[in-house]
Amino acid sequence: ALAAFGASAALSQTALAQTVGFSQIGSESGWRAAETTLTKQQAEERGITLKFSDAQQKQENQIAAIRSFIAQGVDAILLAPVVATGWDSVLKEAKDAEIPVVLLDRQVDSDKSLYLTAVGSDLVHEGEVAGQWLVDHVAGKECRVVELQGTTGSSPAIDRKTGFEKAIAGHDNVKIVRSQTGDFTRAQGKEVMESFLQAEGRGQNICALYAHNDDMAVGAIQAIKEAGLKPGDDILVVSIDGVPDIFKAIAAGEANATVELTPNMAGPAFDALKAYMDDGTVPPKFIQTDSKLYTKADDPEGEYERRKNLGY
Ligand code: GZL
């Protein structure tokens, strides 16, 4: 009996997903790079063979990667979906091949029967925390806001906009006067901020920047400085992710606040896959809701030190 028990225990171990395909969006931001680093580390620690694909932020590359994983007969697929729509057919192909798919950090509009579960964060709440910080900080004073949106059609861009607007609703002194996508990158954050500055009296008419991620904010800070203005002072800067460089900017007084997002989505995802492989448990969505706000009062130098070696 003991031997049999041993065998079944061993079986359940081997039932763990041995080979997992990971369709990653790209490396558009420091946060994304950290997510990739942590996913590879987690796979290594768990003895999982990870097949990694970088889609350079193109959905068609993600779809091709998923098809390739299916053809290779992987045990499971991790997908960080660049945009929320257009996944039904390829998710159905994975389902027909009985390969479970777990979504990471972004959501899709597809029916939830087309994927095993999702690991992410409350993106609306993150936008609300950012908006609430600004409302409190300006304390009733007039504040014209420019917004750098994330990738068009991605769930963070949609939800972080919704959340911020919820927070500023009812505070007529705070209003978004310009809003455009910077595609979550530093380069485009800088470029779009240059156009905002140009269009708003060389920045004289801008009170604050809300960027859907820190990388666009870091790019925009460069543009604000090149326009001869003081970021964090002439133009307030609030963003989301909590990457090391935003803590460096906050410590230097060049940014004001960031809302932290954990890059460790793979841990809960691999746990969910193990539960499913072991006994068919269909794990509920794993959504982090405790996004913490950091400002100059929260030891930004220390936060930079704590994060600088985590693979951002
Ligand atoms: C949010 C995640 C976003 C990050 C960006 O969950 O999808 O994608 O906030 C990254 O840095 O590009």
Short mmCIF file of C-alpha atoms in Angstrom, two decimals, residues 104-286:
data_model
loop_
_atom_site.label_atom_id
_atom_site.label_comp_id
_atom_site.label_asym_id
_atom_site.label_seq_id
_atom_site.Cartn_x
_atom_site.Cartn_y
_atom_site.Cartn_z
CA LEU A 104 -1.26 37.09 -16.58
CA ASP A 105 -1.64 40.77 -15.61
CA ARG A 106 -4.13 41.73 -18.29
CA GLN A 107 -7.65 40.48 -19.02
CA VAL A 108 -9.44 39.43 -22.20
CA ASP A 109 -13.06 39.95 -23.31
CA SER A 110 -13.34 36.24 -24.25
CA ASP A 111 -15.77 34.07 -22.30
CA LYS A 112 -14.09 32.79 -19.14
CA SER A 113 -14.83 29.20 -20.21
CA LEU A 114 -12.07 29.67 -22.79
CA TYR A 115 -9.27 29.89 -20.21
CA LEU A 116 -8.51 28.18 -16.87
CA THR A 117 -8.10 31.30 -14.73
CA ALA A 118 -6.42 34.73 -14.56
CA VAL A 119 -3.83 36.31 -12.26
CA GLY A 120 -3.79 40.07 -12.13
CA SER A 121 -4.64 43.18 -10.16
CA ASP A 122 -7.60 45.50 -9.72
CA LEU A 123 -6.59 47.91 -12.49
CA VAL A 124 -9.55 50.23 -11.87
CA HIS A 125 -8.52 50.55 -8.22
CA GLU A 126 -4.97 51.46 -9.27
CA GLY A 127 -6.33 54.36 -11.35
CA GLU A 128 -8.56 55.40 -8.45
CA VAL A 129 -5.64 55.45 -6.00
CA ALA A 130 -3.67 57.66 -8.42
CA GLY A 131 -6.61 60.00 -8.94
CA GLN A 132 -7.39 60.22 -5.24
CA TRP A 133 -3.77 61.15 -4.48
CA LEU A 134 -3.99 64.05 -6.96
CA VAL A 135 -7.37 65.26 -5.68
CA ASP A 136 -6.04 65.27 -2.11
CA HIS A 137 -2.73 66.87 -3.09
CA VAL A 138 -4.21 69.84 -4.97
CA ALA A 139 -6.82 70.30 -2.22
CA GLY A 140 -9.43 72.19 -4.19
CA LYS A 141 -7.02 74.20 -6.39
CA GLU A 142 -7.53 74.27 -10.17
CA CYS A 143 -5.54 71.45 -11.81
CA ARG A 144 -5.40 70.78 -15.55
CA VAL A 145 -4.23 67.17 -16.08
CA VAL A 146 -2.62 65.53 -19.11
CA GLU A 147 -2.92 61.74 -19.34
CA LEU A 148 -0.53 59.25 -20.95
CA GLN A 149 -2.62 56.15 -21.61
CA GLY A 150 -1.26 52.63 -21.86
CA THR A 151 -1.51 50.49 -24.99
CA THR A 152 -4.77 51.23 -26.80
CA GLY A 153 -7.32 48.46 -26.20
CA SER A 154 -5.40 46.86 -23.33
CA SER A 155 -7.30 46.20 -20.12
CA PRO A 156 -4.91 48.34 -18.00
CA ALA A 157 -5.33 51.32 -20.34
CA ILE A 158 -9.12 51.00 -20.24
CA ASP A 159 -9.44 50.30 -16.50
CA ARG A 160 -6.79 52.72 -15.21
CA LYS A 161 -8.53 55.53 -17.12
CA THR A 162 -11.89 54.50 -15.65
CA GLY A 163 -10.47 54.43 -12.13
CA PHE A 164 -8.77 57.82 -12.34
CA GLU A 165 -11.93 59.42 -13.74
CA LYS A 166 -13.97 57.87 -10.93
CA ALA A 167 -11.65 59.46 -8.36
CA ILE A 168 -11.75 62.95 -9.88
CA ALA A 169 -15.48 62.90 -10.60
CA GLY A 170 -17.17 65.45 -8.36
CA HIS A 171 -13.99 67.52 -8.10
CA ASP A 172 -14.51 70.05 -10.89
CA ASN A 173 -11.18 71.71 -10.07
CA VAL A 174 -9.34 68.64 -11.48
CA LYS A 175 -9.89 67.92 -15.15
CA ILE A 176 -8.14 65.92 -17.87
CA VAL A 177 -7.46 68.35 -20.72
CA ARG A 178 -5.43 66.03 -23.00
CA SER A 179 -5.20 62.25 -23.16
CA GLN A 180 -3.21 60.08 -25.59
CA THR A 181 -1.52 56.69 -25.63
CA GLY A 182 2.21 56.41 -25.00
CA ASP A 183 2.00 52.61 -25.44
CA PHE A 184 3.56 52.00 -21.98
CA THR A 185 7.05 52.93 -23.24
CA ARG A 186 9.52 55.61 -22.11
CA ALA A 187 10.22 56.74 -25.68
CA GLN A 188 6.58 57.33 -26.55
CA GLY A 189 5.86 58.79 -23.12
CA LYS A 190 8.53 61.40 -23.82
CA GLU A 191 7.31 62.06 -27.36
CA VAL A 192 3.65 62.51 -26.43
CA MET A 193 4.55 64.66 -23.41
CA GLU A 194 6.52 66.94 -25.76
CA SER A 195 3.35 67.44 -27.80
CA PHE A 196 1.30 68.09 -24.65
CA LEU A 197 3.82 70.71 -23.51
CA GLN A 198 3.79 72.34 -26.94
CA ALA A 199 0.00 72.48 -27.01
CA GLU A 200 -0.39 73.73 -23.43
CA GLY A 201 1.58 76.98 -23.37
CA ARG A 202 4.98 75.30 -23.15
CA GLY A 203 3.63 73.49 -20.12
CA GLN A 204 2.49 76.63 -18.29
CA ASN A 205 -1.12 75.39 -18.53
CA ILE A 206 -0.37 71.90 -17.20
CA CYS A 207 -0.69 71.21 -13.47
CA ALA A 208 -0.20 67.42 -13.48
CA LEU A 209 0.65 64.34 -15.52
CA TYR A 210 -1.16 61.04 -14.91
CA ALA A 211 0.71 58.21 -16.66
CA HIS A 212 -0.71 54.67 -16.76
CA ASN A 213 2.78 53.33 -16.02
CA ASP A 214 6.04 54.60 -14.54
CA ASP A 215 8.03 54.11 -17.75
CA MET A 216 5.92 56.64 -19.66
CA ALA A 217 6.24 58.98 -16.65
CA VAL A 218 10.05 58.65 -16.70
CA GLY A 219 10.07 59.53 -20.40
CA ALA A 220 7.74 62.46 -19.78
CA ILE A 221 9.94 63.75 -16.93
CA GLN A 222 12.77 64.07 -19.45
CA ALA A 223 10.52 66.11 -21.77
CA ILE A 224 9.37 68.37 -18.91
CA LYS A 225 13.00 69.08 -17.95
CA GLU A 226 13.96 69.79 -21.58
CA ALA A 227 11.10 72.33 -21.68
CA GLY A 228 12.80 74.11 -18.79
CA LEU A 229 10.17 73.13 -16.21
CA LYS A 230 10.55 71.28 -12.90
CA PRO A 231 8.79 67.86 -12.93
CA GLY A 232 7.30 67.03 -9.54
CA ASP A 233 6.89 70.75 -8.87
CA ASP A 234 5.76 72.87 -11.88
CA ILE A 235 4.07 69.72 -13.18
CA LEU A 236 3.03 67.03 -10.67
CA VAL A 237 3.73 63.43 -11.78
CA VAL A 238 1.67 60.42 -10.66
CA SER A 239 1.92 56.95 -12.23
CA ILE A 240 1.62 53.20 -11.59
CA ASP A 241 3.92 50.13 -11.31
CA GLY A 242 6.54 50.95 -8.65
CA VAL A 243 9.64 50.31 -10.81
CA PRO A 244 13.05 51.27 -9.35
CA ASP A 245 13.54 54.36 -11.54
CA ILE A 246 10.31 55.98 -10.40
CA PHE A 247 11.56 55.74 -6.80
CA LYS A 248 14.77 57.41 -7.94
CA ALA A 249 12.67 60.22 -9.47
CA ILE A 250 10.52 60.54 -6.35
CA ALA A 251 13.64 60.72 -4.17
CA ALA A 252 14.94 63.50 -6.45
CA GLY A 253 11.62 65.35 -6.22
CA GLU A 254 11.01 64.86 -9.95
CA ALA A 255 7.95 62.61 -9.49
CA ASN A 256 5.36 62.67 -6.72
CA ALA A 257 3.60 59.32 -6.40
CA THR A 258 3.43 55.79 -7.76
CA VAL A 259 0.96 52.94 -7.18
CA GLU A 260 2.77 49.63 -6.76
CA LEU A 261 1.97 46.59 -8.91
CA THR A 262 3.64 43.30 -8.05
CA PRO A 263 5.53 41.76 -10.99
CA ASN A 264 5.04 38.31 -9.45
CA MET A 265 2.04 37.06 -11.40
CA ALA A 266 3.69 33.71 -12.24
CA GLY A 267 3.73 32.42 -8.65
CA PRO A 268 -0.07 32.33 -8.28
CA ALA A 269 -0.35 31.16 -11.90
CA PHE A 270 1.91 28.14 -11.38
CA ASP A 271 0.07 27.38 -8.10
CA ALA A 272 -3.24 27.42 -9.98
CA LEU A 273 -1.84 25.12 -12.68
CA LYS A 274 -0.55 22.68 -10.06
CA ALA A 275 -3.91 22.57 -8.31
CA TYR A 276 -5.60 21.92 -11.65
CA MET A 277 -3.09 19.26 -12.73
CA ASP A 278 -3.28 17.50 -9.36
CA ASP A 279 -7.01 17.17 -8.99
CA GLY A 280 -8.82 19.19 -11.62
CA THR A 281 -9.43 22.14 -9.28
CA VAL A 282 -10.52 25.14 -11.34
CA PRO A 283 -8.91 27.97 -9.37
CA PRO A 284 -10.79 31.27 -9.06
CA LYS A 285 -9.27 34.43 -10.56
CA PHE A 286 -6.41 35.71 -8.40
#
